[in-house]
Short mmCIF file of C-alpha atoms in Angstrom, two decimals:
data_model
loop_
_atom_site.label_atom_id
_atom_site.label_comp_id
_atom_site.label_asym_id
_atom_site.label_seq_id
_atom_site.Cartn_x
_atom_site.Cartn_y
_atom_site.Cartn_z
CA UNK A 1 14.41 -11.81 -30.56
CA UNK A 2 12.97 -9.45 -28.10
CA UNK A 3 13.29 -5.81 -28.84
CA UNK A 4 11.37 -4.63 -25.70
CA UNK A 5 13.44 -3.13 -22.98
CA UNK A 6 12.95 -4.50 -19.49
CA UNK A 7 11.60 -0.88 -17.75
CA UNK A 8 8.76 -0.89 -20.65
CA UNK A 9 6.02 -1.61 -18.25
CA UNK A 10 2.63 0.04 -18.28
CA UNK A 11 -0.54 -0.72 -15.93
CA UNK A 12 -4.25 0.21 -16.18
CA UNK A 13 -6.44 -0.40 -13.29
CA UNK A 14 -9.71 0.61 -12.24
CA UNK A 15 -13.20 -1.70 -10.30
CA UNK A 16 -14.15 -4.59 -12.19
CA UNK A 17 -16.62 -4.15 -14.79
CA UNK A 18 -14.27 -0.71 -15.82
CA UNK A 19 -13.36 -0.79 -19.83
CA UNK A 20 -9.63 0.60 -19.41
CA UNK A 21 -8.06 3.03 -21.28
CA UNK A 22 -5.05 5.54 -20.82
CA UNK A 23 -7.10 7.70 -18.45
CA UNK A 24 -6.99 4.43 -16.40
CA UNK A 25 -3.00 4.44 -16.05
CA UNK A 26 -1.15 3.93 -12.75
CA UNK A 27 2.12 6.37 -12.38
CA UNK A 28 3.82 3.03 -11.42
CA UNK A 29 7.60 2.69 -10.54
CA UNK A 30 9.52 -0.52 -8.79
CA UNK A 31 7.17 -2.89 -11.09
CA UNK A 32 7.33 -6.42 -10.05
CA UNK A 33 5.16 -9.70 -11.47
CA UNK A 34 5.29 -12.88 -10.39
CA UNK A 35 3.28 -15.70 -11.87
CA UNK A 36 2.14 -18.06 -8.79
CA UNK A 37 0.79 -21.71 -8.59
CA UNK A 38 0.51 -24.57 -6.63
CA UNK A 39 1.90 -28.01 -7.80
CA UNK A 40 1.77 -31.56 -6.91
CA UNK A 41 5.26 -34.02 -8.09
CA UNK A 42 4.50 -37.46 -9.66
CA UNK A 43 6.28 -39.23 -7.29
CA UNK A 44 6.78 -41.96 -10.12
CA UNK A 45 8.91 -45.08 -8.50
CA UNK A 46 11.50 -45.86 -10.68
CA UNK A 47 15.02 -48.02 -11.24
CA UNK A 48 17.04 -44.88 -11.45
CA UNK A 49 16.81 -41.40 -9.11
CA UNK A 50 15.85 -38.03 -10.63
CA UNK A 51 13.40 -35.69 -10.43
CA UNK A 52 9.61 -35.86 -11.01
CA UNK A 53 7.35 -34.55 -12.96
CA UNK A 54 4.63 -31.92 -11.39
CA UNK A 55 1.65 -31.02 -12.12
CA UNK A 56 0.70 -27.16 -12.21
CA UNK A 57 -2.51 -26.11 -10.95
CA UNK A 58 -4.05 -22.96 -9.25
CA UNK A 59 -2.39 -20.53 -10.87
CA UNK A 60 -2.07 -16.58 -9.78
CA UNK A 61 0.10 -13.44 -9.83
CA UNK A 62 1.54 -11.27 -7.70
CA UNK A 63 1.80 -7.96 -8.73
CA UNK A 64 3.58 -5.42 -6.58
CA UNK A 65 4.75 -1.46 -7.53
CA UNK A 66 5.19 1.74 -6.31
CA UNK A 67 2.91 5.23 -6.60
CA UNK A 68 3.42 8.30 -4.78
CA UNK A 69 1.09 9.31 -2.83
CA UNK A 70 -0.70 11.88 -5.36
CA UNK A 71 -3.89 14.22 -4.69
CA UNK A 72 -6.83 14.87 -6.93
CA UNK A 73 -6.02 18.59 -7.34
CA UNK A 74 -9.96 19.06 -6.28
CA UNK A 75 -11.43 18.99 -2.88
CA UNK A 76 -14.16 16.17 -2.83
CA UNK A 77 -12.39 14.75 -5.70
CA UNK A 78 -11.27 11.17 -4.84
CA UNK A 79 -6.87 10.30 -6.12
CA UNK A 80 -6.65 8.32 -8.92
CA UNK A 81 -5.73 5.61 -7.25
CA UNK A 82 -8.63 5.10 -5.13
CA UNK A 83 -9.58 1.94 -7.06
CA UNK A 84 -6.40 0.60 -5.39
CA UNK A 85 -7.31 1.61 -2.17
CA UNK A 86 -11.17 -0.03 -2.40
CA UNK A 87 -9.35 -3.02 -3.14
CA UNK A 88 -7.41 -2.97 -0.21
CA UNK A 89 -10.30 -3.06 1.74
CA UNK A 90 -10.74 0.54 2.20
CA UNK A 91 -14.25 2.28 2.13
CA UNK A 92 -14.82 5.78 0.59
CA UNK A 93 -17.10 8.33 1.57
CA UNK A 94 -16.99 11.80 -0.10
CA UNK A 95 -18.58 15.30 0.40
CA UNK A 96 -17.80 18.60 -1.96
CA UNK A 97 -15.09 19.05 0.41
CA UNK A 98 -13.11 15.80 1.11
CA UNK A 99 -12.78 12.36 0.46
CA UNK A 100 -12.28 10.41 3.54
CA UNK A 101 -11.38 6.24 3.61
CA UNK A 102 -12.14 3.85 6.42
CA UNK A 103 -11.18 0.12 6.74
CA UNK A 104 -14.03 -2.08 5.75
CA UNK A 105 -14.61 -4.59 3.10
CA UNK A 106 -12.94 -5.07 -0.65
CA UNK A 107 -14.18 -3.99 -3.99
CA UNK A 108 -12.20 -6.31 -6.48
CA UNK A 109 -10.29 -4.41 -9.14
CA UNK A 110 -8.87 -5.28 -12.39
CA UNK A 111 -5.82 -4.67 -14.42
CA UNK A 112 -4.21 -4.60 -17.52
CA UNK A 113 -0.15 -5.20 -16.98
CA UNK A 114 1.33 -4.44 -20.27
CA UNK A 115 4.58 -6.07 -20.52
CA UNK A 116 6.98 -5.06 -23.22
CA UNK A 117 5.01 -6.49 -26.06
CA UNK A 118 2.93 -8.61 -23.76
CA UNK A 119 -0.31 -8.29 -22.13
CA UNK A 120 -1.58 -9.61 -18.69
CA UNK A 121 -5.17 -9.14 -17.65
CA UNK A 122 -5.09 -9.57 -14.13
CA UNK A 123 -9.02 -10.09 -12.56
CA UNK A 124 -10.15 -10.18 -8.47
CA UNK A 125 -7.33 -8.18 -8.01
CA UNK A 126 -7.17 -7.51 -4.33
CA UNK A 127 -4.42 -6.64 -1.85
CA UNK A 128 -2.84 -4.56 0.85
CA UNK A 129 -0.81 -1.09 0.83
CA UNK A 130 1.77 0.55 2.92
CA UNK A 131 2.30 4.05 3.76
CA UNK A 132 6.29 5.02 3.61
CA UNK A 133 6.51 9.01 4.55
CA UNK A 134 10.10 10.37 5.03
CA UNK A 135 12.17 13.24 4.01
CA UNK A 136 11.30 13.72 0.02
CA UNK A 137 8.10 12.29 -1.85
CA UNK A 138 5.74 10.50 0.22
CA UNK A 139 5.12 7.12 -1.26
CA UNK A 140 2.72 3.90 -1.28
CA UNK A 141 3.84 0.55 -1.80
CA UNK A 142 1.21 -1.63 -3.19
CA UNK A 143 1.29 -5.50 -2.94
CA UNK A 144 -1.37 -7.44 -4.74
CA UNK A 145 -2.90 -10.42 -5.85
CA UNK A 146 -5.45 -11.47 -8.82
CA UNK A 147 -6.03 -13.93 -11.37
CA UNK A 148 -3.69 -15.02 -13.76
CA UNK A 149 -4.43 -14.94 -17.38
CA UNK A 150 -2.06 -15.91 -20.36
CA UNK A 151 -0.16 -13.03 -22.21
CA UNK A 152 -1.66 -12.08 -25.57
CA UNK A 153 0.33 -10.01 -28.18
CA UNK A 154 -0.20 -6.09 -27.25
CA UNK A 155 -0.37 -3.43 -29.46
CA UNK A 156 0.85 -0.34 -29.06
CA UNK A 157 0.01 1.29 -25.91
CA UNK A 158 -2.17 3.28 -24.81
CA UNK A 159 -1.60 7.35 -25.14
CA UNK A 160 -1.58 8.16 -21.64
CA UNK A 161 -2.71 10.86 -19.50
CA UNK A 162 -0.71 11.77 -16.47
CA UNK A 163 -3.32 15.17 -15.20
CA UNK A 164 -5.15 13.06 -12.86
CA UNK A 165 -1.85 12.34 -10.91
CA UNK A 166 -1.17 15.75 -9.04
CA UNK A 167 2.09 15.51 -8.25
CA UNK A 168 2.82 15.76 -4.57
CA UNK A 169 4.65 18.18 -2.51
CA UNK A 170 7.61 17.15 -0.67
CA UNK A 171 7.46 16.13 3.02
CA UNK A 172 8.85 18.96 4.84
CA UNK A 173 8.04 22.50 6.99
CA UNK A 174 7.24 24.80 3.96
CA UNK A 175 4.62 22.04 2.57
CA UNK A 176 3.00 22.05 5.99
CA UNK A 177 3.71 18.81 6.75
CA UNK A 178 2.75 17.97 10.82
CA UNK A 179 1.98 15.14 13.44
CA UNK A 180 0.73 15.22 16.79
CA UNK A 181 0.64 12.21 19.53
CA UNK A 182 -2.78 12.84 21.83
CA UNK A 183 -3.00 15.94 20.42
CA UNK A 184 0.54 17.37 21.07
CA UNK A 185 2.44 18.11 18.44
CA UNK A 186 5.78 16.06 17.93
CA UNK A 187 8.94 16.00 16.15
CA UNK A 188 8.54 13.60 13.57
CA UNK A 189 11.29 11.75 11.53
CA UNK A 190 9.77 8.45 9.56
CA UNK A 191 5.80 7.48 9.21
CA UNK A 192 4.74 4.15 7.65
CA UNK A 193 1.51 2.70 8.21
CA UNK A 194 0.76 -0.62 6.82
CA UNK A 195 -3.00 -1.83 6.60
CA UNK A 196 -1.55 -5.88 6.97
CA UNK A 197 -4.20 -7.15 4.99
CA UNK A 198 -4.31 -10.86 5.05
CA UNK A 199 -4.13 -11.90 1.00
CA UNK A 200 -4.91 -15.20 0.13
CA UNK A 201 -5.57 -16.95 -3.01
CA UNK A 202 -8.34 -19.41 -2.25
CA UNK A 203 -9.24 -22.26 -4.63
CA UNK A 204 -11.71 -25.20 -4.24
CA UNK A 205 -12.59 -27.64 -6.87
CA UNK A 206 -15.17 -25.54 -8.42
CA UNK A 207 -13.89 -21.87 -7.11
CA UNK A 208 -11.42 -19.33 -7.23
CA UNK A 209 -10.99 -16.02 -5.41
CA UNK A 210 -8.75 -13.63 -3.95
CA UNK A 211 -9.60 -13.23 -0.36
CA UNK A 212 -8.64 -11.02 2.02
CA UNK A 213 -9.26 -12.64 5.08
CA UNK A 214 -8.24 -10.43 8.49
CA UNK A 215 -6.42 -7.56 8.43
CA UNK A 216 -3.93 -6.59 11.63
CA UNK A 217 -2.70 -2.67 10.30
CA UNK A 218 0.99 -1.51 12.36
CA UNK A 219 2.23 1.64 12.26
CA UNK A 220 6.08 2.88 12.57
CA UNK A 221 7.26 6.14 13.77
CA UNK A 222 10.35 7.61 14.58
CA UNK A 223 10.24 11.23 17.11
CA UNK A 224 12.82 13.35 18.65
CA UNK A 225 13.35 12.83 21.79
CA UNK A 226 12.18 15.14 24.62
CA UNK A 227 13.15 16.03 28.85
CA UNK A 228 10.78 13.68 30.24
CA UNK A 229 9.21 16.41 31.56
CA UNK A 230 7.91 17.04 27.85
CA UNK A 231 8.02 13.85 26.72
CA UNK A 232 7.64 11.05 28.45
CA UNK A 233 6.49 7.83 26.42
CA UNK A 234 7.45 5.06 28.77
CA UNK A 235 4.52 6.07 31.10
CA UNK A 236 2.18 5.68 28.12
CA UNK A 237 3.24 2.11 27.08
CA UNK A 238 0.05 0.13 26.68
CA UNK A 239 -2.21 3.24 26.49
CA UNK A 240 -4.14 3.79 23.11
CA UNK A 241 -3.47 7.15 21.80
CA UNK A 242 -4.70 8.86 18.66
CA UNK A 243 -1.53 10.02 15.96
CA UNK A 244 -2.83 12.50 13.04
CA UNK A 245 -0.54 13.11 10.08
CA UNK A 246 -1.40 16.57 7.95
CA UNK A 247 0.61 17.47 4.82
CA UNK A 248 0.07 19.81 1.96
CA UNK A 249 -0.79 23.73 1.62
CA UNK A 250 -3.81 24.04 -0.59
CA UNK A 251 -7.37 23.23 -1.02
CA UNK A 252 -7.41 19.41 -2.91
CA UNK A 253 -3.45 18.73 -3.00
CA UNK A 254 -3.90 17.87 1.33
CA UNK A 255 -3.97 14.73 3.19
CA UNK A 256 -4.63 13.52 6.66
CA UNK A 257 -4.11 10.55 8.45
CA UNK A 258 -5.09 9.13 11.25
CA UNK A 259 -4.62 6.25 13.88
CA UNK A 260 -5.90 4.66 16.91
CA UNK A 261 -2.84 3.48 18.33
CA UNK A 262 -1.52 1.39 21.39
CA UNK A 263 1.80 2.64 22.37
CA UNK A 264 4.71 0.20 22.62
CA UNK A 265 7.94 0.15 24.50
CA UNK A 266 9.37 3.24 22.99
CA UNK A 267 13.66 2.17 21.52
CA UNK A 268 16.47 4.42 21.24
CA UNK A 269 17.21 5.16 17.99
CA UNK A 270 20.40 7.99 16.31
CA UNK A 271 18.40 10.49 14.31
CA UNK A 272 20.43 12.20 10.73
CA UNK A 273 21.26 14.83 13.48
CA UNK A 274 23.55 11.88 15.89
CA UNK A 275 20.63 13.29 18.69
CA UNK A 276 18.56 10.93 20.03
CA UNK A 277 15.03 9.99 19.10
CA UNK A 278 12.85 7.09 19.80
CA UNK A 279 11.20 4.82 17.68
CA UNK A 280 7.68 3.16 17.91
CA UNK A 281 6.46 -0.06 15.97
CA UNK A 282 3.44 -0.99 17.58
CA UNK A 283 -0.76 -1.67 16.22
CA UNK A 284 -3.66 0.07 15.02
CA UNK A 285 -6.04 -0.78 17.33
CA UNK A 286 -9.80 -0.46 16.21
CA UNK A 287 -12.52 0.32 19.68
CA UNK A 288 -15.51 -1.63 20.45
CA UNK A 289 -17.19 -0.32 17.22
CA UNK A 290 -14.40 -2.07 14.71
CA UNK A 291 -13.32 -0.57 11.29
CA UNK A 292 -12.31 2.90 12.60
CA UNK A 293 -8.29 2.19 13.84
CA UNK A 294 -7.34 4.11 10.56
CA UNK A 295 -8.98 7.43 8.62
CA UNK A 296 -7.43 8.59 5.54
CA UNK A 297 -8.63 12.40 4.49
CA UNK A 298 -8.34 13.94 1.41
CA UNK A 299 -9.05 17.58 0.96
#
């Protein structure tokens, strides 16, 4: 009889090659795992109708979750989840004072999914990440896929430590959270930036991977709006303009992001307030150079 409680979920991730421990948790919320395969029926003719046997092959997980969006605490001190973000196809680059990520290629991660009393390791983990910043804790939404493995009876889990996720501040005025459109500061309601990696699970006869093969990343904002004379986006539709997202008050808890962005048809939207705002949902654009439609900075 299981004894396990449904919310007892614990992951551990870090690059391939990484021994995992408790340092290597994930402050994980919204867990979800799904076991994926292909399959192929019988198609056995018979005297009588009913359904076919199939054959299971391929198989895969998908593992998706929640983290906030949590700083180092240190200047030039990556977040703990930058494993996550390397296999999301994001690069990292660091100096004593920041930690900046570009788009570029994946660095496979792997990950133990403790279940209850059952254990997952999860290998060529690879996947794509969302940004979701409104009022309250901004969060990432993680979607990811790797290799299945068979659960194996777990012991008890690891002791955990929590310090290396810095809790973040609240989106809001006294956290110093701005944006700015081509440089001019703007009323902001919603952010979410999605990298759209393409995540495929590719098997030959002789192969398996997770691949991600394109990537097309969006972005989703909501402003006030403005007297044309201020503000007016419909003579900007088409144009690529730069967006850059700031949050946080001190040295290693701030972050920065961002885009290269072609503006779309701007849509009426009713703000909290019943004024009116507009919302975008257009692309990330990259220039002639490639790779450089989306910075992430942490300080």
């Amino acid at each position: 009889m299981s004894t396990w409680r449904f919310k007892d979920k614990l992951i551990l991730a870090d690059a391939a090659g990484t021994t995992l421990t408790g340092l290597h948790a994930i402050y994980a919320s919204d867990v979800e795992f799904t076991p994926e395969s292909e399959s192929e029926k019988d198609e056995l003719e018979t005297s009588y109708s009913g359904a076919s046997m199939e054959t299971f092959y391929g198989e895969h997980v998908s593992l998706n979750f929640k983290t906030p969006l949590a700083m180092s605490g240190t200047a030039g001190t990556a977040p703990a989840y930058a494993p996550l973000l390397l296999a999301c196809g994001m690069v990292q680059v660091a100096d004593v004072s920041s930690v900046t990520f570009t788009k570029g290629a994946a660095v496979a991660a792997k990950c133990t999914l403790r279940f209850g009393k059952n254990t997952h390791n999860i290998t060529q983990m690879k996947g794509n990440v969302s940004f979701a910043l409104e009022k309250g804790k901004p969060m990432l939404n993680w979607q990811f896929k790797g290799l299945f493995s068979p659960p194996v009876a777990s012991s008890a889990p690891p002791s955990v430590d929590w310090d290396r996720w810095v809790r973040p501040e609240v989106l809001g005025v006294s956290n110093s959270s701005d944006f700015k459109l081509s440089d001019t500061q703007r009323t902001l309601h919603k952010l979410t930036v999605d990298l759209g990696n393409n995540v495929v699970f590719d098997r030959a006869i002789n192969h398996e991977e997770i691949m991600i093969t394109g990537h097309e990343s969006s972005a989703n904002f909501t402003l006030s709006a403005d007297e044309l004379t201020n503000f007016d986006p419909w003579k900007d539709v088409g144009k690529v303009q730069t967006f850059e997202f700031t949050h946080g008050t001190a040295v290693g808890k701030k972050v920065t992001i961002i885009g290269r962005y072609q503006m779309p048809w701007p849509k009426y939207t009713s703000l909290d307030s019943e004024l009116t705002g507009y919302e975008f949902d257009g692309k990330l654009v990259p220039s002639g150079t490639g790779y450089d439609e989306l910075t992430i900075v942490f300080e």
